[in-house]
Short mmCIF file of C-alpha atoms in Angstrom, two decimals:
data_model
loop_
_atom_site.label_atom_id
_atom_site.label_comp_id
_atom_site.label_asym_id
_atom_site.label_seq_id
_atom_site.Cartn_x
_atom_site.Cartn_y
_atom_site.Cartn_z
CA MET A 55 7.00 -24.87 12.76
CA ASN A 56 3.80 -22.98 13.55
CA GLU A 57 1.44 -21.82 10.81
CA LYS A 58 2.80 -18.26 10.68
CA GLU A 59 6.30 -19.62 10.18
CA TYR A 60 4.95 -21.93 7.49
CA ILE A 61 3.29 -19.02 5.69
CA GLU A 62 6.49 -16.97 5.77
CA SER A 63 8.33 -19.93 4.20
CA ILE A 64 6.06 -19.94 1.11
CA PRO A 65 7.80 -18.51 -1.99
CA MET A 66 6.63 -15.10 -3.22
CA TRP A 67 6.68 -16.30 -6.83
CA ALA A 68 6.11 -19.63 -8.58
CA LYS A 69 7.41 -21.19 -11.78
CA LYS A 70 3.81 -21.83 -12.78
CA LYS A 71 1.27 -19.52 -11.20
CA ASN A 72 -2.28 -20.74 -10.64
CA SER A 73 -4.67 -19.29 -13.22
CA LEU A 74 -7.72 -17.33 -12.06
CA SER A 75 -9.92 -20.33 -12.91
CA GLU A 76 -7.73 -22.49 -10.64
CA VAL A 77 -7.89 -19.86 -7.89
CA LYS A 78 -11.68 -19.79 -8.22
CA LYS A 79 -11.76 -23.58 -8.02
CA ASN A 80 -9.72 -23.44 -4.79
CA ILE A 81 -12.08 -20.80 -3.39
CA ASP A 82 -14.99 -23.16 -4.06
CA ILE A 83 -13.10 -26.08 -2.46
CA LEU A 84 -12.64 -23.97 0.65
CA GLY A 85 -16.39 -23.34 0.83
CA VAL A 86 -16.10 -19.56 0.70
CA LYS A 87 -19.33 -17.53 0.64
CA LEU A 88 -18.91 -13.76 0.70
CA PRO A 89 -21.26 -10.78 1.04
CA LYS A 90 -21.07 -7.63 -1.07
CA LEU A 91 -17.59 -6.80 -2.35
CA ILE A 92 -15.73 -3.58 -3.08
CA HIS A 93 -12.57 -4.08 -5.15
CA ILE A 94 -9.65 -1.62 -5.18
CA ALA A 95 -6.72 -1.36 -7.60
CA GLY A 96 -4.16 1.32 -8.50
CA THR A 97 -0.48 2.15 -8.17
CA ASN A 98 -0.54 4.24 -4.99
CA GLY A 99 -3.13 5.01 -2.35
CA LYS A 100 -4.99 1.68 -2.32
CA GLY A 101 -4.35 1.01 1.35
CA SER A 102 -5.40 4.51 2.36
CA VAL A 103 -8.67 4.19 0.43
CA CYS A 104 -9.28 0.83 2.12
CA ALA A 105 -8.70 2.36 5.55
CA TYR A 106 -10.92 5.40 4.97
CA LEU A 107 -13.74 3.40 3.41
CA SER A 108 -13.60 0.72 6.10
CA ASN A 109 -13.83 3.32 8.86
CA ILE A 110 -16.70 5.11 7.12
CA LEU A 111 -18.69 1.86 7.04
CA ILE A 112 -17.77 1.00 10.62
CA GLU A 113 -18.90 4.48 11.70
CA ASN A 114 -22.26 3.57 10.15
CA LYS A 115 -22.58 0.39 12.24
CA MET A 116 -21.58 -2.03 9.48
CA ARG A 117 -19.17 -4.94 9.89
CA VAL A 118 -16.33 -4.80 7.41
CA GLY A 119 -13.69 -7.30 6.30
CA THR A 120 -10.64 -5.61 4.77
CA PHE A 121 -7.81 -7.32 2.91
CA ILE A 122 -4.71 -5.17 2.38
CA SER A 123 -1.02 -5.54 1.59
CA PRO A 124 1.76 -5.32 2.42
CA HIS A 125 1.95 -5.46 6.20
CA LEU A 126 4.32 -3.22 8.14
CA ILE A 127 5.14 -5.48 11.09
CA GLU A 128 2.87 -8.51 11.44
CA LEU A 129 1.23 -10.66 8.78
CA ASN A 130 -2.03 -10.32 10.75
CA GLU A 131 -2.28 -6.67 9.62
CA ARG A 132 -3.31 -7.82 6.13
CA ILE A 133 -6.53 -9.45 7.37
CA LEU A 134 -8.78 -7.02 9.21
CA LEU A 135 -12.28 -7.37 10.63
CA ASP A 136 -13.61 -3.94 11.61
CA MET A 137 -10.00 -2.78 11.21
CA ILE A 138 -8.80 -5.21 13.90
CA PRO A 139 -6.13 -7.71 12.72
CA ILE A 140 -6.94 -11.40 12.75
CA SER A 141 -5.77 -13.10 15.96
CA ASP A 142 -2.87 -15.54 15.98
CA ASP A 143 -5.26 -18.34 17.03
CA GLU A 144 -7.67 -17.65 14.16
CA LEU A 145 -4.77 -17.42 11.72
CA GLU A 146 -3.34 -20.71 12.97
CA ASN A 147 -6.65 -22.60 12.77
CA ILE A 148 -7.70 -21.29 9.37
CA SER A 149 -4.25 -21.88 7.87
CA LYS A 150 -4.41 -25.53 8.97
CA TYR A 151 -7.85 -25.82 7.40
CA VAL A 152 -6.69 -24.25 4.12
CA ARG A 153 -3.59 -26.47 3.98
CA ASP A 154 -5.63 -29.59 4.59
CA ARG A 155 -8.36 -28.80 2.04
CA LEU A 156 -5.92 -27.79 -0.70
CA LYS A 157 -3.80 -30.88 -0.09
CA LYS A 158 -6.84 -33.16 -0.42
CA SER A 159 -7.97 -31.37 -3.59
CA GLY A 160 -5.02 -32.73 -5.55
CA ASN A 161 -4.01 -29.36 -7.00
CA LYS A 162 -0.42 -29.81 -8.14
CA ASN A 163 0.42 -26.08 -8.27
CA PRO A 164 1.08 -24.89 -4.72
CA PRO A 165 -0.16 -21.35 -4.02
CA THR A 166 2.25 -18.44 -3.81
CA TYR A 167 2.66 -16.46 -0.59
CA PHE A 168 0.07 -13.83 -1.53
CA GLU A 169 -2.38 -16.39 -2.90
CA TYR A 170 -2.20 -18.48 0.27
CA ILE A 171 -2.84 -15.45 2.51
CA PHE A 172 -5.75 -14.54 0.24
CA TYR A 173 -7.30 -17.99 0.83
CA ILE A 174 -6.95 -17.63 4.60
CA THR A 175 -8.55 -14.18 4.40
CA MET A 176 -11.51 -15.36 2.36
CA VAL A 177 -12.22 -18.25 4.72
CA TYR A 178 -11.99 -15.88 7.71
CA PHE A 179 -14.40 -13.39 6.14
CA SER A 180 -16.74 -16.18 5.02
CA ASN A 181 -16.89 -17.45 8.60
CA SER A 182 -17.30 -13.94 10.05
CA ASN A 183 -20.07 -12.85 7.67
CA PRO A 184 -19.40 -9.08 7.55
CA ASP A 185 -21.74 -6.69 5.72
CA TYR A 186 -19.02 -5.75 3.21
CA VAL A 187 -15.65 -7.10 2.13
CA ILE A 188 -13.09 -4.63 0.79
CA LEU A 189 -10.38 -6.26 -1.33
CA GLU A 190 -7.12 -4.55 -2.25
CA THR A 191 -5.36 -6.07 -5.25
CA GLY A 192 -1.82 -7.28 -4.72
CA MET A 193 -0.43 -6.14 -8.07
CA GLY A 194 -2.15 -5.16 -11.27
CA GLY A 195 -5.78 -6.26 -11.27
CA ARG A 196 -6.75 -8.17 -14.40
CA LEU A 197 -4.78 -11.28 -13.41
CA ASP A 198 -4.57 -10.63 -9.67
CA VAL A 199 -5.80 -13.47 -7.46
CA THR A 200 -8.35 -11.12 -5.87
CA ASN A 201 -10.07 -10.78 -9.27
CA VAL A 202 -12.13 -13.96 -8.97
CA PHE A 203 -15.34 -12.48 -7.56
CA GLU A 204 -18.11 -10.46 -9.11
CA SER A 205 -18.08 -6.96 -7.67
CA GLY A 206 -20.68 -4.26 -8.17
CA LEU A 207 -18.32 -1.50 -7.10
CA SER A 208 -14.64 -0.98 -7.90
CA ILE A 209 -12.20 1.83 -7.18
CA ILE A 210 -9.05 2.63 -9.14
CA THR A 211 -6.58 4.99 -7.48
CA SER A 212 -3.78 6.96 -9.17
CA ILE A 213 -1.77 5.07 -11.79
CA GLY A 214 1.96 5.49 -12.30
CA MET A 215 5.10 3.65 -13.29
CA ASP A 216 5.72 0.73 -10.93
CA HIS A 217 6.15 -3.05 -11.30
CA MET A 218 6.88 -2.42 -14.99
CA GLN A 219 8.51 -5.86 -15.38
CA TYR A 220 5.07 -7.39 -14.75
CA LEU A 221 2.51 -4.78 -15.80
CA GLY A 222 4.03 -3.01 -18.81
CA ASN A 223 6.29 -0.11 -19.66
CA SER A 224 3.71 2.61 -20.23
CA ILE A 225 0.86 4.23 -18.31
CA LYS A 226 -1.63 2.80 -20.82
CA GLU A 227 -0.36 -0.76 -20.36
CA ILE A 228 -0.43 -0.47 -16.57
CA ALA A 229 -3.89 1.15 -16.64
CA PHE A 230 -5.14 -1.75 -18.79
CA GLU A 231 -4.09 -4.20 -16.07
CA LYS A 232 -5.66 -2.13 -13.28
CA ALA A 233 -8.89 -1.64 -15.24
CA GLY A 234 -9.24 -5.43 -15.40
CA ILE A 235 -11.15 -5.35 -12.09
CA ILE A 236 -14.13 -3.57 -13.72
CA LYS A 237 -17.06 -5.99 -13.96
CA LYS A 238 -20.14 -6.02 -16.20
CA ASN A 239 -22.94 -3.60 -15.23
CA SER A 240 -20.94 -2.36 -12.23
CA THR A 241 -19.78 1.07 -11.06
CA VAL A 242 -16.16 2.22 -11.15
CA ILE A 243 -14.83 5.23 -9.24
CA PHE A 244 -11.39 6.34 -10.38
CA ASP A 245 -8.69 8.99 -10.18
CA ASP A 246 -9.00 10.72 -13.56
CA SER A 247 -5.98 13.02 -13.18
CA ASN A 248 -3.89 11.12 -15.74
CA LYS A 249 -5.33 11.47 -19.27
CA GLU A 250 -3.74 8.28 -20.63
CA ALA A 251 -4.98 6.19 -17.72
CA LYS A 252 -8.43 7.78 -17.91
CA GLU A 253 -8.74 6.87 -21.59
CA ILE A 254 -8.07 3.18 -20.87
CA ILE A 255 -10.34 3.03 -17.81
CA VAL A 256 -13.25 4.72 -19.58
CA LYS A 257 -12.85 2.39 -22.56
CA LYS A 258 -12.94 -0.69 -20.32
CA ALA A 259 -15.96 0.67 -18.41
CA LYS A 260 -17.87 1.15 -21.67
CA GLU A 261 -17.02 -2.39 -22.77
CA GLU A 262 -18.46 -3.70 -19.49
CA ASN A 263 -21.44 -1.31 -19.51
CA ALA A 264 -20.16 0.05 -16.19
CA SER A 265 -21.06 3.44 -14.75
CA ILE A 266 -18.12 5.78 -14.17
CA ILE A 267 -17.58 8.32 -11.41
CA GLU A 268 -14.48 10.50 -11.64
CA LEU A 269 -12.48 11.82 -8.71
CA SER A 270 -12.61 15.30 -10.26
CA SER A 271 -16.34 15.37 -9.46
CA PHE A 272 -15.39 15.75 -5.78
CA ASP A 273 -13.84 18.94 -4.38
CA TYR A 274 -11.27 17.03 -2.33
CA GLU A 275 -9.13 20.13 -1.76
CA SER A 276 -11.88 21.40 0.55
CA LEU A 277 -11.40 18.47 2.94
CA ASP A 278 -9.73 19.88 6.06
CA PHE A 279 -8.77 16.77 8.02
CA CYS A 280 -5.13 17.03 6.85
CA ARG A 281 -2.91 19.02 4.47
CA ILE A 282 -1.55 16.05 2.49
CA LYS A 283 -2.98 15.99 -1.04
CA TYR A 284 -2.82 12.23 -1.64
CA LYS A 285 -4.62 11.57 1.65
CA LYS A 286 -7.39 13.96 0.60
CA LYS A 287 -7.69 12.18 -2.76
CA ALA A 288 -7.86 8.78 -1.05
CA ALA A 289 -10.53 10.03 1.36
CA ALA A 290 -12.53 11.49 -1.53
CA LEU A 291 -12.45 8.18 -3.44
CA ALA A 292 -13.66 6.40 -0.29
CA MET A 293 -16.46 8.92 0.24
CA LEU A 294 -17.56 8.70 -3.40
CA ALA A 295 -17.71 4.91 -3.01
CA ALA A 296 -19.73 5.11 0.20
CA ARG A 297 -22.29 7.29 -1.58
CA GLN A 298 -22.94 4.47 -4.08
CA LEU A 299 -24.00 1.97 -1.44
CA PRO A 300 -27.68 1.27 -0.81
CA GLU A 301 -27.28 2.12 2.87
CA ASN A 302 -27.75 5.73 3.96
CA VAL A 303 -24.12 6.43 4.86
CA LYS A 304 -23.55 9.38 7.21
CA ASN A 305 -20.73 11.01 9.22
CA MET A 306 -18.17 10.36 6.51
CA GLU A 307 -15.85 13.25 7.34
CA ALA A 308 -15.92 12.32 11.04
CA ALA A 309 -14.86 8.75 10.15
CA VAL A 310 -12.07 10.03 7.89
CA LYS A 311 -10.72 12.27 10.65
CA LYS A 312 -10.53 9.30 13.03
CA THR A 313 -8.60 7.16 10.56
CA VAL A 314 -4.96 6.38 11.28
CA TRP A 315 -3.03 4.69 8.48
CA HIS A 316 0.51 4.02 9.59
CA GLY A 317 3.57 4.89 7.54
CA ARG A 318 1.92 7.38 5.18
CA MET A 319 3.13 10.92 5.94
CA GLU A 320 2.68 10.02 9.60
CA GLU A 321 4.19 12.31 12.22
CA ILE A 322 5.28 9.78 14.83
CA GLU A 323 6.91 12.44 17.00
CA LYS A 324 7.29 16.20 16.72
CA ASP A 325 9.13 16.94 13.47
CA ILE A 326 9.73 13.25 12.70
CA ILE A 327 7.64 12.09 9.73
CA ILE A 328 7.61 8.66 8.09
CA ASP A 329 6.28 7.94 4.60
CA GLY A 330 6.37 4.67 2.64
CA ALA A 331 6.82 6.34 -0.77
CA HIS A 332 8.76 3.76 -2.79
CA ASN A 333 8.13 4.43 -6.48
CA GLU A 334 8.35 7.39 -8.84
CA PRO A 335 4.80 8.77 -8.51
CA ALA A 336 4.78 8.32 -4.72
CA VAL A 337 8.18 10.01 -4.35
CA LEU A 338 6.96 12.93 -6.48
CA GLU A 339 4.03 13.32 -4.07
CA PHE A 340 6.43 13.00 -1.15
CA VAL A 341 8.73 15.83 -2.28
CA ASP A 342 5.71 18.07 -2.91
CA ASN A 343 4.45 17.40 0.62
CA VAL A 344 7.91 17.97 2.12
CA SER A 345 8.23 21.28 0.25
CA ASP A 346 4.88 22.45 1.62
CA ILE A 347 5.74 21.40 5.17
CA ILE A 348 9.13 23.08 5.33
CA LYS A 349 7.80 26.20 3.60
CA SER A 350 5.17 26.67 6.29
CA GLY A 351 7.63 26.03 9.11
CA ASP A 352 10.88 27.41 7.63
CA LYS A 353 12.79 24.29 8.65
CA LYS A 354 15.69 22.31 7.20
CA ILE A 355 15.52 18.70 6.01
CA LYS A 356 17.24 15.53 7.13
CA LEU A 357 16.41 12.29 5.36
CA LEU A 358 16.59 8.66 6.50
CA ILE A 359 16.20 6.48 3.42
CA SER A 360 16.39 2.96 2.03
CA VAL A 361 15.24 1.69 -1.36
CA VAL A 362 14.82 -2.02 -2.15
CA LYS A 363 16.51 -3.79 -5.06
CA ASP A 364 13.61 -3.96 -7.49
CA LYS A 365 12.83 -0.24 -7.41
CA ASP A 366 14.36 2.44 -9.65
CA VAL A 367 16.93 3.77 -7.18
CA GLU A 368 18.43 6.28 -9.61
CA LYS A 369 15.04 7.76 -10.48
CA ILE A 370 14.05 8.06 -6.83
CA PHE A 371 17.35 9.75 -5.90
CA ASP A 372 17.13 11.99 -8.95
CA ILE A 373 13.71 13.29 -7.90
CA ILE A 374 14.79 13.87 -4.31
CA THR A 375 18.13 15.52 -5.02
CA LEU A 376 16.65 17.72 -7.76
CA ARG A 377 13.71 18.92 -5.70
CA LEU A 378 14.91 18.95 -2.10
CA ASP A 379 17.86 20.59 -0.39
CA VAL A 380 18.73 17.99 2.24
CA GLU A 381 21.23 18.74 5.02
CA LYS A 382 22.11 15.11 5.69
CA TYR A 383 21.16 11.66 4.41
CA TYR A 384 21.06 8.57 6.64
CA ILE A 385 21.25 5.52 4.36
CA THR A 386 20.37 2.16 5.86
CA SER A 387 20.05 -1.45 4.82
CA LEU A 388 16.90 -3.38 5.74
CA ASN A 389 16.15 -6.70 7.38
CA SER A 390 14.81 -8.13 4.13
CA TYR A 391 16.06 -10.27 1.26
CA ARG A 392 15.10 -7.34 -0.98
CA THR A 393 17.47 -4.89 0.71
CA ASN A 394 19.97 -2.94 -1.32
CA SER A 395 23.55 -2.67 -0.12
CA THR A 396 24.38 0.67 1.45
CA ASP A 397 27.39 0.90 -0.86
CA GLU A 398 25.14 0.81 -3.92
CA LEU A 399 22.73 3.33 -2.43
CA TYR A 400 25.62 5.59 -1.38
CA ASN A 401 27.19 5.52 -4.85
CA SER A 402 23.89 6.22 -6.58
CA LEU A 403 23.10 9.09 -4.23
CA ASN A 404 26.53 10.66 -4.72
CA ILE A 405 26.17 10.56 -8.50
CA LEU A 406 22.74 12.23 -8.38
CA LEU A 407 23.84 14.85 -5.86
CA GLU A 408 26.63 15.84 -8.20
CA LYS A 409 24.32 15.79 -11.24
CA ASN A 410 21.81 18.06 -9.55
CA LYS A 411 24.48 20.31 -8.02
CA ARG A 412 23.60 19.56 -4.41
CA GLN A 413 25.83 19.08 -1.41
CA ALA A 414 24.91 16.98 1.60
CA ARG A 415 26.51 14.85 4.27
CA ILE A 416 25.87 11.11 4.04
CA ASN A 417 26.10 8.42 6.72
CA CYS A 418 25.52 4.70 6.14
CA TYR A 419 24.16 2.14 8.62
CA ASN A 420 23.79 -1.64 8.68
CA ASN A 421 20.38 -1.52 10.34
CA SER A 422 17.50 0.92 10.52
CA LYS A 423 17.40 1.05 14.33
CA ASP A 424 20.92 2.48 14.53
CA ALA A 425 20.20 4.85 11.67
CA PHE A 426 17.01 6.13 13.25
CA TYR A 427 18.51 6.63 16.71
CA GLU A 428 21.46 8.52 15.27
CA ALA A 429 19.25 10.69 13.06
CA LYS A 430 16.90 11.44 15.94
CA LYS A 431 19.78 12.29 18.27
CA GLU A 432 21.35 14.67 15.76
CA LYS A 433 18.11 16.41 14.77
CA LYS A 434 18.01 20.06 15.82
CA ASP A 435 14.96 22.15 16.62
CA ASN A 436 15.10 23.87 13.24
CA GLU A 437 15.14 20.55 11.34
CA ILE A 438 12.56 17.95 10.33
CA LEU A 439 13.57 14.32 9.95
CA PHE A 440 11.77 12.50 7.14
CA CYS A 441 12.03 8.71 6.78
CA VAL A 442 11.18 7.43 3.30
CA GLY A 443 11.85 4.92 0.53
CA SER A 444 10.26 1.63 1.58
CA LEU A 445 7.34 0.30 3.59
CA TYR A 446 9.81 -2.22 5.01
CA LEU A 447 11.67 0.73 6.54
CA MET A 448 8.43 2.12 7.99
CA GLY A 449 7.69 -1.24 9.60
CA GLU A 450 11.16 -1.52 11.10
CA ILE A 451 10.97 1.99 12.55
CA LEU A 452 7.54 1.38 14.06
CA GLU A 453 8.46 -2.06 15.38
CA GLY A 454 11.89 -1.18 16.70
CA ILE A 455 11.21 2.18 18.22
CA TYR A 456 7.51 2.75 18.72
CA ASP A 457 4.79 0.47 20.07
CA ARG A 458 2.15 1.59 17.59
CA PHE A 459 0.21 -1.60 16.86
#
């Protein structure tokens, strides 16, 4: 078993999770020393902000370590130095080092999958000595393993209902967890579009004597690098963050225009668009973007979709069937333990189509490759094929059909 296989064998969850003090102790055992940090939390848009901000700093001749999740195809994609994934050799060597040091430390609680990758990342960045490290939280923020460093600058993206079983059943509860990354005497830049979330974030910032900068202070609608609203908001958050750095950061819009972030309203071929929207707020953004696209081109919609088990399938289908008139759905299972059965997805979709008085053809497939090929073959010139519902699906489409990485 090589190290990558070992990593993939680590459980996602643990009966007893390491506390942040234990994580910090492990970081010290591993000898990690990091430069200036920028910490990012939120429900949707974290990865896009990471990508835009990283490219802005790279454009200004800075070296940047970026930690993101999840990956689309390869684990290496989570650990980026100047937006280039860690090599297999580096991953192998550092994983062996981390395993050995943690084993000798006597810690009886083995790290979870995410925690272990985080340790590898921190050792890699410590060895590489970049000018900045940009850390994306895995889930939440307050208790996330990434929340063990002091950070002078944090960013909180849009907040919506997701991971409720872990973060709470209201916007305020979820915002409280996200706001946990705000440190004393720091600066926080945040999406202030939700009043409930804003209230919690501002309260936490005041408690920590942190300066606040609101997204609404930036005219992001004027950005012309794309027509997708959530991409403009992510770029604006990144640009606001870059302005807070002591370096004289220039050419920000040029860096944003160069940025490619796979699987987020990405047109991989003419009239074939993939988007990893997988929760209620992201799907609401998705249907708004689809409506704008088809309005400008007067085209019909076909939809390839899969939704994993722990997401609110009924809510996602309710939003889509209520807001979009889809000619045909292509439902597929995924190559993941989290996949939903196509029977369950089919039944849920049928119920919501009937509820929202829509009619559409539905085909089901056992794998995404077959589903994609069939959908692509059937697509007519007056139709756009959208693929949505899970980042797993985006990864399978990119890996199976397009050599994009």
